[in-house]
Amino acid sequence: MCGALRASDAEKKAVLMGWVNRRRDLGNLIFIDVRDRTGITQVVFHKENNPALHQKAGELRNEYVIAAIGAVKLREPNTINKNIGTGEIELIAEELRILNEAKQPQFLPGDSVLPNEELRLKYRYIDLRRDAMQFNIELRHKVAIAIRDYLSSQGFFEIETPFMTRSTPEGARDYLVPSRVQPGHFYALPQSPQLFKQILMISGFDKYFQIVRCFRDEDLRADRQPEFTQIDLEISYPQPERVWEVVEGFLTAAFKSAGHEIKTPFSRMTYDEAIRLYGSDKPDMRLPAMTDVREAFAAENLATLGVSPNLPVMAIRIPKVGELSRKERDDIKPLFVSKDGAKLFEDFKRLEKSFPEAAATIREKNGAQADDLIVIVAGNHKPGEHKSAGGVKPEVKQHDHAVYTSAGLLRVALAQKYAAQHGAFARSDFHFLWVTDFPMFEWDEDGKRWAAAHHPFTSPHERDMDKL
């Protein structure tokens, strides 16, 4: 392999096969960098030693595929390249075979400036020759092996489930495949192996996993693609602690294979806490949590602001943003997505002038510094009182949820907008979080029905069994 030769291989014969990465013609000497997925080795052609071979090397161009045969030689001390693993040696060519010629490509794998994504995808085979892409593919391979090894050591069987199946009610539309032998009928590509793994459980395979391809016919988003790979597993007779243990175990193995150490056990937070503190069931915890500051305002203050006294009043703090102009404050308004009439108060200085005591209490409660940005999200006068039917306290109610969600979306949008100021996103460490005690059903306002909050394949708490 082109990246395998070292100083200890000096004076040995070697055969290198790969792509021409770079060609340097110095007249009597031609240097060819030969590349494969392991690295680069410099091959030298001397005109004095073999004029015909030197002439043939002069015909080489970028991305030709060649085989070079010769002797490994130590480089002169002043020519050692410390930037590559093979930098102490070179191959003195004795024979050259051109295995495949190449037209001038649209871009080169070694280009420092990448072309646009459309061109990269059109010439994907060239794009995949780049070091970064080769690294990503190798990393994915190592991570998959680490996960398989760990789960196998825990008694899990890797079992493949069918791709050609019937349509099942899941969260997206199915991709359909027409049947040749049964005209007018279709197979559906699986959105997940959910039903198959449940069949495996009742068949006696109590520990199953699969690194599996799934297909969902839905619009593209940052975290949604038509086809994707997921780590799928199922356990018979599970308890939450056992699920946490297994998942934390294979994630630890996966990250270790990628050169990262992660801390276990992972932090845990209930769904209600996540919604109240972050306005999301997948909270970004790199920035300060939101604070409910309703108690900072007197009842007459809330009435003046047109805010419901029965709903949360959430303060969002983004550190180190500094003083904002009127225009910059106005630019915050388009970032706000109001749910069920939630209201935004983006000018905290105006609130300080009108309600100085409340503003001082808010700063104290959320620990704001002088250069921190504070915005307030509150509910309108829609009633917020209704009966609670759950067991986890304090429970997030439906009306409260709109305020928390609106504030949570704004918190993330502001964090992204002012990322350069607060610097929290520059950290590269990993902090995992379990969000527990999800509601099993939520009211779907559009469909006017109760729908599964996550998915219906979930075990309710013992205290809620009588509600089934």
Short mmCIF file of C-alpha atoms in Angstrom, two decimals:
data_model
loop_
_atom_site.label_atom_id
_atom_site.label_comp_id
_atom_site.label_asym_id
_atom_site.label_seq_id
_atom_site.Cartn_x
_atom_site.Cartn_y
_atom_site.Cartn_z
CA MET A 1 0.00 0.00 0.00
CA CYS A 2 1.21 3.50 -0.84
CA GLY A 3 1.10 4.71 2.76
CA ALA A 4 2.77 1.67 4.33
CA LEU A 5 6.46 2.01 3.44
CA ARG A 6 8.82 3.23 6.15
CA ALA A 7 12.57 3.73 6.70
CA SER A 8 12.84 0.11 7.85
CA ASP A 9 11.89 -0.96 4.31
CA ALA A 10 14.99 0.64 2.74
CA GLU A 11 16.74 -1.50 0.09
CA LYS A 12 13.67 -3.70 -0.33
CA LYS A 13 11.80 -4.23 -3.57
CA ALA A 14 8.27 -2.83 -3.66
CA VAL A 15 5.32 -2.63 -6.00
CA LEU A 16 3.03 0.40 -5.65
CA MET A 17 -0.33 0.67 -7.38
CA GLY A 18 -2.55 3.71 -7.24
CA TRP A 19 -3.43 7.11 -8.68
CA VAL A 20 -1.01 9.82 -9.81
CA ASN A 21 -1.59 12.48 -7.19
CA ARG A 22 1.05 14.92 -8.39
CA ARG A 23 3.78 15.10 -11.05
CA ARG A 24 6.91 17.27 -10.86
CA ASP A 25 9.23 17.34 -13.91
CA LEU A 26 12.72 18.69 -13.13
CA GLY A 27 14.27 17.69 -16.44
CA ASN A 28 16.53 14.74 -15.69
CA LEU A 29 14.38 13.81 -12.70
CA ILE A 30 10.61 13.23 -12.60
CA PHE A 31 8.86 12.85 -9.24
CA ILE A 32 5.48 11.14 -9.15
CA ASP A 33 3.38 11.02 -5.96
CA VAL A 34 1.39 7.77 -6.05
CA ARG A 35 -1.74 7.74 -3.90
CA ASP A 36 -4.15 5.16 -2.53
CA ARG A 37 -6.43 5.21 0.50
CA THR A 38 -3.51 4.59 2.90
CA GLY A 39 -1.40 7.55 1.82
CA ILE A 40 1.23 8.78 -0.68
CA THR A 41 4.70 7.60 -1.70
CA GLN A 42 7.10 9.53 -3.91
CA VAL A 43 8.39 7.59 -6.94
CA VAL A 44 11.57 8.84 -8.69
CA PHE A 45 12.44 8.37 -12.38
CA HIS A 46 16.09 9.06 -13.36
CA LYS A 47 16.76 9.86 -17.01
CA GLU A 48 20.37 8.72 -16.70
CA ASN A 49 19.42 5.33 -15.29
CA ASN A 50 16.64 4.52 -17.80
CA PRO A 51 15.82 7.09 -20.54
CA ALA A 52 12.87 5.07 -21.89
CA LEU A 53 11.32 4.74 -18.45
CA HIS A 54 11.88 8.46 -17.83
CA GLN A 55 10.14 9.28 -21.11
CA LYS A 56 7.19 7.08 -20.21
CA ALA A 57 6.89 8.80 -16.82
CA GLY A 58 6.73 12.13 -18.67
CA GLU A 59 3.42 11.00 -20.20
CA LEU A 60 1.74 10.61 -16.81
CA ARG A 61 -0.96 13.05 -15.75
CA ASN A 62 -3.11 13.57 -12.66
CA GLU A 63 -5.37 10.62 -11.76
CA TYR A 64 -3.70 8.13 -14.12
CA VAL A 65 -3.76 4.69 -12.50
CA ILE A 66 -0.29 3.15 -12.49
CA ALA A 67 1.88 0.37 -11.08
CA ALA A 68 5.45 1.34 -10.14
CA ILE A 69 8.07 -1.29 -9.37
CA GLY A 70 11.41 -0.48 -7.82
CA ALA A 71 13.67 -0.30 -4.78
CA VAL A 72 12.95 1.61 -1.60
CA LYS A 73 15.61 4.19 -0.80
CA LEU A 74 16.15 6.51 2.17
CA ARG A 75 15.80 10.18 1.27
CA GLU A 76 18.58 12.68 1.80
CA PRO A 77 18.15 14.40 5.20
CA ASN A 78 17.37 17.77 3.59
CA THR A 79 14.58 16.24 1.44
CA ILE A 80 12.66 14.44 4.21
CA ASN A 81 8.95 15.34 4.25
CA LYS A 82 7.72 15.25 7.85
CA ASN A 83 4.12 15.89 6.79
CA ILE A 84 3.52 12.36 5.50
CA GLY A 85 4.21 8.93 6.98
CA THR A 86 6.37 7.87 4.02
CA GLY A 87 8.37 11.10 4.09
CA GLU A 88 11.68 9.41 4.96
CA ILE A 89 11.78 7.18 1.87
CA GLU A 90 11.16 7.19 -1.86
CA LEU A 91 10.85 4.49 -4.51
CA ILE A 92 13.49 4.45 -7.27
CA ALA A 93 11.49 3.22 -10.25
CA GLU A 94 12.72 0.29 -12.33
CA GLU A 95 9.46 -0.45 -14.16
CA LEU A 96 6.26 1.51 -14.86
CA ARG A 97 2.92 0.20 -16.03
CA ILE A 98 0.07 2.51 -16.98
CA LEU A 99 -3.03 0.61 -15.90
CA ASN A 100 -5.53 3.29 -16.92
CA GLU A 101 -5.32 6.74 -18.44
CA ALA A 102 -7.55 9.55 -17.22
CA LYS A 103 -8.98 12.65 -18.83
CA GLN A 104 -8.47 15.91 -17.01
CA PRO A 105 -11.01 15.68 -14.13
CA GLN A 106 -13.41 18.49 -13.25
CA PHE A 107 -11.57 18.87 -9.96
CA LEU A 108 -8.72 17.10 -8.20
CA PRO A 109 -8.93 15.18 -4.92
CA GLY A 110 -6.09 17.32 -3.56
CA ASP A 111 -7.65 20.68 -4.38
CA SER A 112 -7.74 22.99 -1.36
CA VAL A 113 -10.85 24.80 -2.64
CA LEU A 114 -13.83 22.51 -3.17
CA PRO A 115 -16.24 22.90 -6.10
CA ASN A 116 -19.94 23.31 -5.47
CA GLU A 117 -21.86 20.36 -4.06
CA GLU A 118 -23.72 19.67 -7.31
CA LEU A 119 -20.43 19.12 -9.16
CA ARG A 120 -19.07 16.99 -6.32
CA LEU A 121 -22.15 14.75 -6.43
CA LYS A 122 -22.04 14.49 -10.24
CA TYR A 123 -18.44 13.26 -10.03
CA ARG A 124 -18.89 11.43 -6.77
CA TYR A 125 -16.18 8.87 -7.57
CA ILE A 126 -13.63 11.72 -7.68
CA ASP A 127 -15.01 13.36 -4.55
CA LEU A 128 -14.68 10.07 -2.66
CA ARG A 129 -10.96 10.00 -3.43
CA ARG A 130 -10.42 13.06 -1.23
CA ASP A 131 -8.63 12.47 2.09
CA ALA A 132 -11.55 13.80 4.13
CA MET A 133 -14.05 11.49 2.45
CA GLN A 134 -11.74 8.48 2.75
CA PHE A 135 -11.32 9.28 6.44
CA ASN A 136 -15.10 9.51 6.94
CA ILE A 137 -15.72 6.14 5.27
CA GLU A 138 -12.98 4.50 7.35
CA LEU A 139 -14.33 6.09 10.53
CA ARG A 140 -17.83 4.84 9.79
CA HIS A 141 -16.41 1.35 9.27
CA LYS A 142 -14.55 1.43 12.60
CA VAL A 143 -17.60 2.72 14.47
CA ALA A 144 -19.82 -0.01 13.00
CA ILE A 145 -17.32 -2.71 14.02
CA ALA A 146 -17.09 -1.30 17.56
CA ILE A 147 -20.89 -1.32 17.93
CA ARG A 148 -21.19 -4.86 16.57
CA ASP A 149 -18.41 -6.14 18.82
CA TYR A 150 -19.90 -4.57 21.94
CA LEU A 151 -23.47 -5.72 21.36
CA SER A 152 -22.30 -9.22 20.41
CA SER A 153 -20.35 -9.38 23.68
CA GLN A 154 -23.59 -8.54 25.52
CA GLY A 155 -25.42 -11.49 23.99
CA PHE A 156 -27.18 -9.69 21.13
CA PHE A 157 -27.79 -11.37 17.78
CA GLU A 158 -27.45 -9.30 14.61
CA ILE A 159 -30.42 -10.38 12.49
CA GLU A 160 -31.31 -9.01 9.06
CA THR A 161 -34.98 -8.19 8.48
CA PRO A 162 -36.77 -7.96 5.09
CA PHE A 163 -36.69 -4.87 2.87
CA MET A 164 -39.60 -5.93 0.66
CA THR A 165 -42.60 -5.86 2.94
CA ARG A 166 -46.13 -4.50 3.29
CA SER A 167 -47.06 -0.99 4.27
CA THR A 168 -47.32 -0.33 8.02
CA PRO A 169 -48.69 2.76 9.81
CA GLU A 170 -45.64 4.77 10.88
CA GLY A 171 -44.59 8.40 10.96
CA ALA A 172 -44.03 9.07 7.23
CA ARG A 173 -45.08 7.94 3.76
CA ASP A 174 -43.76 4.68 2.34
CA TYR A 175 -41.66 4.17 -0.75
CA LEU A 176 -43.52 1.68 -2.95
CA VAL A 177 -42.07 -0.96 -5.27
CA PRO A 178 -44.40 -2.46 -7.94
CA SER A 179 -44.68 -6.25 -7.96
CA ARG A 180 -43.96 -7.89 -11.32
CA VAL A 181 -45.64 -11.17 -10.46
CA GLN A 182 -48.74 -9.56 -8.95
CA PRO A 183 -49.68 -6.62 -11.21
CA GLY A 184 -51.38 -3.78 -9.35
CA HIS A 185 -49.80 -4.75 -6.04
CA PHE A 186 -46.84 -3.10 -4.37
CA TYR A 187 -44.18 -3.78 -1.79
CA ALA A 188 -43.31 -1.04 0.70
CA LEU A 189 -39.75 -0.33 1.78
CA PRO A 190 -39.58 -0.34 5.61
CA GLN A 191 -39.51 2.92 7.55
CA SER A 192 -38.02 0.86 10.40
CA PRO A 193 -37.81 -2.83 11.36
CA GLN A 194 -40.30 -2.22 14.20
CA LEU A 195 -42.77 -5.02 13.48
CA PHE A 196 -40.07 -7.50 12.48
CA LYS A 197 -38.11 -7.05 15.67
CA GLN A 198 -41.27 -7.50 17.71
CA ILE A 199 -41.85 -10.76 15.87
CA LEU A 200 -38.29 -11.73 16.81
CA MET A 201 -39.02 -11.01 20.47
CA ILE A 202 -42.07 -13.31 20.56
CA SER A 203 -40.01 -15.90 18.64
CA GLY A 204 -37.56 -16.18 21.53
CA PHE A 205 -34.72 -13.98 20.26
CA ASP A 206 -34.57 -11.82 23.37
CA LYS A 207 -31.66 -9.59 22.29
CA TYR A 208 -31.63 -8.32 18.72
CA PHE A 209 -29.74 -5.57 16.91
CA GLN A 210 -29.16 -4.43 13.37
CA ILE A 211 -27.31 -1.57 11.68
CA VAL A 212 -30.08 -1.16 9.17
CA ARG A 213 -31.13 0.93 6.19
CA CYS A 214 -34.53 2.63 6.50
CA PHE A 215 -36.62 4.51 3.94
CA ARG A 216 -39.08 7.36 4.48
CA ASP A 217 -40.75 9.39 1.75
CA GLU A 218 -40.65 12.82 3.40
CA ASP A 219 -39.29 16.27 2.71
CA LEU A 220 -35.57 16.84 3.21
CA ARG A 221 -34.44 18.58 6.40
CA ALA A 222 -31.14 18.80 8.23
CA ASP A 223 -32.01 15.66 10.22
CA ARG A 224 -34.28 13.94 7.67
CA GLN A 225 -33.22 12.07 4.54
CA PRO A 226 -35.21 9.69 2.29
CA GLU A 227 -32.88 6.83 3.24
CA PHE A 228 -30.71 6.57 6.30
CA THR A 229 -28.96 4.06 8.55
CA GLN A 230 -29.95 3.53 12.16
CA ILE A 231 -28.76 1.35 15.02
CA ASP A 232 -31.84 -0.71 15.75
CA LEU A 233 -32.15 -2.94 18.80
CA GLU A 234 -34.76 -4.62 20.94
CA ILE A 235 -34.70 -6.42 24.29
CA SER A 236 -37.27 -8.71 25.87
CA TYR A 237 -38.37 -7.96 29.45
CA PRO A 238 -36.47 -4.64 29.58
CA GLN A 239 -36.27 -2.17 32.43
CA PRO A 240 -35.19 1.45 31.86
CA GLU A 241 -31.90 0.87 33.68
CA ARG A 242 -31.02 -2.02 31.36
CA VAL A 243 -31.79 0.05 28.24
CA TRP A 244 -29.62 2.90 29.53
CA GLU A 245 -26.79 0.50 30.30
CA VAL A 246 -26.81 -1.11 26.84
CA VAL A 247 -27.06 2.12 24.87
CA GLU A 248 -24.41 3.88 26.95
CA GLY A 249 -22.17 0.85 26.48
CA PHE A 250 -22.28 0.72 22.70
CA LEU A 251 -22.01 4.51 22.39
CA THR A 252 -18.93 4.48 24.61
CA ALA A 253 -17.38 1.81 22.36
CA ALA A 254 -18.35 3.71 19.21
CA PHE A 255 -16.89 7.02 20.38
CA LYS A 256 -13.73 5.33 21.64
CA SER A 257 -13.16 3.88 18.17
CA ALA A 258 -13.38 7.43 16.84
CA GLY A 259 -10.84 8.73 19.36
CA HIS A 260 -13.24 10.25 21.92
CA GLU A 261 -13.81 9.31 25.55
CA ILE A 262 -17.34 10.00 26.80
CA LYS A 263 -18.53 10.06 30.38
CA THR A 264 -21.08 7.61 31.71
CA PRO A 265 -23.65 7.39 33.13
CA PHE A 266 -25.35 10.00 30.98
CA SER A 267 -27.27 12.81 32.61
CA ARG A 268 -31.03 12.29 32.93
CA MET A 269 -33.89 14.74 32.75
CA THR A 270 -37.63 14.23 32.64
CA TYR A 271 -39.64 15.40 29.65
CA ASP A 272 -41.35 17.99 31.82
CA GLU A 273 -38.02 19.42 32.97
CA ALA A 274 -36.73 19.57 29.40
CA ILE A 275 -39.82 21.44 28.19
CA ARG A 276 -39.86 23.85 31.14
CA LEU A 277 -36.15 24.62 31.04
CA TYR A 278 -35.38 24.40 27.33
CA GLY A 279 -38.70 24.34 25.46
CA SER A 280 -37.65 21.16 23.64
CA ASP A 281 -37.55 17.42 24.23
CA LYS A 282 -34.03 17.40 22.71
CA PRO A 283 -32.49 20.34 24.55
CA ASP A 284 -29.26 22.08 23.62
CA MET A 285 -27.63 22.49 27.03
CA ARG A 286 -24.59 24.48 25.94
CA LEU A 287 -26.39 27.72 26.78
CA PRO A 288 -28.22 28.78 29.97
CA ALA A 289 -31.63 27.26 30.59
CA MET A 290 -34.75 29.41 30.41
CA THR A 291 -36.20 30.82 33.62
CA ASP A 292 -39.87 31.21 34.55
CA VAL A 293 -40.05 34.78 35.89
CA ARG A 294 -43.82 35.15 36.20
CA GLU A 295 -43.53 35.76 39.95
CA ALA A 296 -41.27 38.75 39.29
CA PHE A 297 -44.26 40.70 37.95
CA ALA A 298 -47.16 41.96 39.99
CA ALA A 299 -50.63 41.08 38.72
CA GLU A 300 -51.19 44.65 37.50
CA ASN A 301 -47.88 44.50 35.58
CA LEU A 302 -49.01 41.40 33.73
CA ALA A 303 -52.33 43.03 32.95
CA THR A 304 -50.56 46.09 31.54
CA LEU A 305 -48.43 43.85 29.33
CA GLY A 306 -51.47 41.85 28.18
CA VAL A 307 -49.99 38.66 29.60
CA SER A 308 -51.92 35.81 31.18
CA PRO A 309 -51.22 35.44 34.92
CA ASN A 310 -51.92 31.71 34.61
CA LEU A 311 -49.22 30.95 32.02
CA PRO A 312 -45.42 30.90 32.28
CA VAL A 313 -43.38 34.03 31.59
CA MET A 314 -40.06 32.77 30.25
CA ALA A 315 -36.79 34.71 30.31
CA ILE A 316 -34.19 33.69 27.71
CA ARG A 317 -30.57 34.67 28.35
CA ILE A 318 -27.85 34.59 25.67
CA PRO A 319 -24.43 35.46 27.16
CA LYS A 320 -22.03 38.16 25.92
CA VAL A 321 -24.19 39.51 23.09
CA GLY A 322 -23.56 43.10 24.12
CA GLU A 323 -25.56 46.25 23.40
CA LEU A 324 -28.07 45.94 20.55
CA SER A 325 -29.32 48.75 18.35
CA ARG A 326 -32.99 49.30 17.63
CA LYS A 327 -32.59 47.63 14.25
CA GLU A 328 -30.81 44.65 15.79
CA ARG A 329 -33.62 44.24 18.30
CA ASP A 330 -36.15 44.42 15.46
CA ASP A 331 -34.20 41.66 13.69
CA ILE A 332 -35.10 39.35 16.56
CA LYS A 333 -38.82 39.53 15.79
CA PRO A 334 -38.72 37.41 12.58
CA LEU A 335 -36.96 34.66 14.56
CA PHE A 336 -39.93 34.31 16.89
CA VAL A 337 -42.46 31.60 16.06
CA SER A 338 -45.57 32.23 18.13
CA LYS A 339 -47.51 29.18 19.31
CA ASP A 340 -51.14 29.76 20.37
CA GLY A 341 -50.67 33.52 20.73
CA ALA A 342 -47.40 33.51 22.70
CA LYS A 343 -45.97 37.04 22.93
CA LEU A 344 -42.40 38.32 22.56
CA PHE A 345 -40.84 41.21 24.51
CA GLU A 346 -37.46 41.71 22.83
CA ASP A 347 -36.64 45.15 24.33
CA PHE A 348 -35.63 44.35 27.91
CA LYS A 349 -34.37 47.89 28.53
CA ARG A 350 -37.87 49.23 27.94
CA LEU A 351 -39.20 46.70 30.47
CA GLU A 352 -36.53 47.87 32.93
CA LYS A 353 -37.75 51.45 32.63
CA SER A 354 -41.40 50.50 33.09
CA PHE A 355 -40.94 47.76 35.71
CA PRO A 356 -37.52 48.27 37.39
CA GLU A 357 -38.19 45.98 40.35
CA ALA A 358 -39.37 43.14 38.13
CA ALA A 359 -36.39 43.58 35.80
CA ALA A 360 -33.94 43.48 38.74
CA THR A 361 -35.56 40.27 39.99
CA ILE A 362 -35.32 38.72 36.49
CA ARG A 363 -31.61 39.54 36.26
CA GLU A 364 -31.06 38.00 39.68
CA LYS A 365 -33.07 34.85 38.92
CA ASN A 366 -31.32 34.03 35.64
CA GLY A 367 -27.86 35.25 36.64
CA ALA A 368 -27.57 37.77 33.81
CA GLN A 369 -24.44 39.87 33.38
CA ALA A 370 -24.46 43.41 32.01
CA ASP A 371 -23.60 42.34 28.43
CA ASP A 372 -26.07 39.43 28.29
CA LEU A 373 -29.11 39.54 26.02
CA ILE A 374 -32.45 38.96 27.77
CA VAL A 375 -35.76 38.50 25.97
CA ILE A 376 -39.12 37.56 27.46
CA VAL A 377 -41.74 35.18 26.04
CA ALA A 378 -45.17 35.00 27.65
CA GLY A 379 -48.70 33.76 26.98
CA ASN A 380 -51.74 35.79 26.04
CA HIS A 381 -54.95 35.89 28.07
CA LYS A 382 -56.04 32.41 26.95
CA PRO A 383 -57.01 30.45 30.10
CA GLY A 384 -54.31 28.12 31.32
CA GLU A 385 -56.07 26.25 34.10
CA HIS A 386 -57.32 22.73 33.45
CA LYS A 387 -57.31 19.36 35.17
CA SER A 388 -54.08 17.39 35.33
CA ALA A 389 -54.18 13.65 34.77
CA GLY A 390 -50.55 12.58 35.14
CA GLY A 391 -48.22 11.39 37.86
CA VAL A 392 -44.88 13.12 37.18
CA LYS A 393 -44.73 16.52 38.91
CA PRO A 394 -44.63 19.36 38.08
CA GLU A 395 -46.47 18.45 34.92
CA VAL A 396 -46.34 20.54 31.76
CA LYS A 397 -49.90 21.37 30.72
CA GLN A 398 -51.12 21.81 27.16
CA HIS A 399 -51.55 25.60 27.40
CA ASP A 400 -48.16 26.00 29.06
CA HIS A 401 -46.60 23.95 26.30
CA ALA A 402 -47.20 26.68 23.69
CA VAL A 403 -45.23 29.26 25.70
CA TYR A 404 -42.38 26.86 26.44
CA THR A 405 -42.15 25.72 22.81
CA SER A 406 -42.20 29.29 21.43
CA ALA A 407 -39.50 30.31 23.89
CA GLY A 408 -37.44 27.20 23.19
CA LEU A 409 -37.44 27.78 19.42
CA LEU A 410 -36.42 31.40 19.92
CA ARG A 411 -33.67 30.41 22.36
CA VAL A 412 -32.06 28.14 19.72
CA ALA A 413 -32.50 30.74 16.95
CA LEU A 414 -30.86 33.44 19.06
CA ALA A 415 -28.05 31.08 20.05
CA GLN A 416 -27.32 30.43 16.38
CA LYS A 417 -27.56 34.12 15.45
CA TYR A 418 -25.12 35.20 18.16
CA ALA A 419 -22.84 32.15 18.12
CA ALA A 420 -19.74 34.26 17.50
CA GLN A 421 -20.40 36.34 20.62
CA HIS A 422 -21.17 33.63 23.19
CA GLY A 423 -18.75 31.02 21.78
CA ALA A 424 -20.59 28.09 23.35
CA PHE A 425 -20.88 26.23 20.04
CA ALA A 426 -17.10 26.26 19.55
CA ARG A 427 -16.61 23.55 22.17
CA SER A 428 -16.07 20.08 20.72
CA ASP A 429 -16.83 17.96 23.79
CA PHE A 430 -19.85 15.66 24.02
CA HIS A 431 -22.47 15.65 26.79
CA PHE A 432 -25.24 13.11 26.36
CA LEU A 433 -28.63 13.35 27.98
CA TRP A 434 -31.48 10.90 28.55
CA VAL A 435 -34.92 12.54 28.41
CA THR A 436 -37.33 10.32 30.31
CA ASP A 437 -41.03 10.08 31.16
CA PHE A 438 -42.35 11.24 27.79
CA PRO A 439 -46.10 11.69 27.54
CA MET A 440 -47.55 8.73 25.71
CA PHE A 441 -50.21 10.76 23.86
CA GLU A 442 -50.60 14.41 22.90
CA TRP A 443 -53.58 16.29 21.52
CA ASP A 444 -53.29 16.85 17.77
CA GLU A 445 -55.00 20.19 17.17
CA ASP A 446 -55.07 19.76 13.38
CA GLY A 447 -56.51 16.25 13.44
CA LYS A 448 -58.62 16.87 16.56
CA ARG A 449 -57.48 13.59 18.07
CA TRP A 450 -55.04 12.08 20.55
CA ALA A 451 -51.86 10.91 18.81
CA ALA A 452 -48.77 9.07 20.01
CA ALA A 453 -46.31 11.66 21.32
CA HIS A 454 -43.28 9.57 20.35
CA HIS A 455 -44.51 6.27 18.94
CA PRO A 456 -47.09 3.75 20.13
CA PHE A 457 -44.54 0.99 20.83
CA THR A 458 -43.89 2.27 24.34
CA SER A 459 -44.59 0.85 27.76
CA PRO A 460 -46.68 3.09 30.03
CA HIS A 461 -45.85 3.58 33.70
CA GLU A 462 -47.42 1.14 36.13
CA ARG A 463 -49.48 3.95 37.65
CA ASP A 464 -51.05 4.65 34.23
CA MET A 465 -52.01 1.07 33.31
CA ASP A 466 -55.64 1.61 34.33
CA LYS A 467 -55.97 4.31 31.64
CA LEU A 468 -55.35 1.88 28.77
#
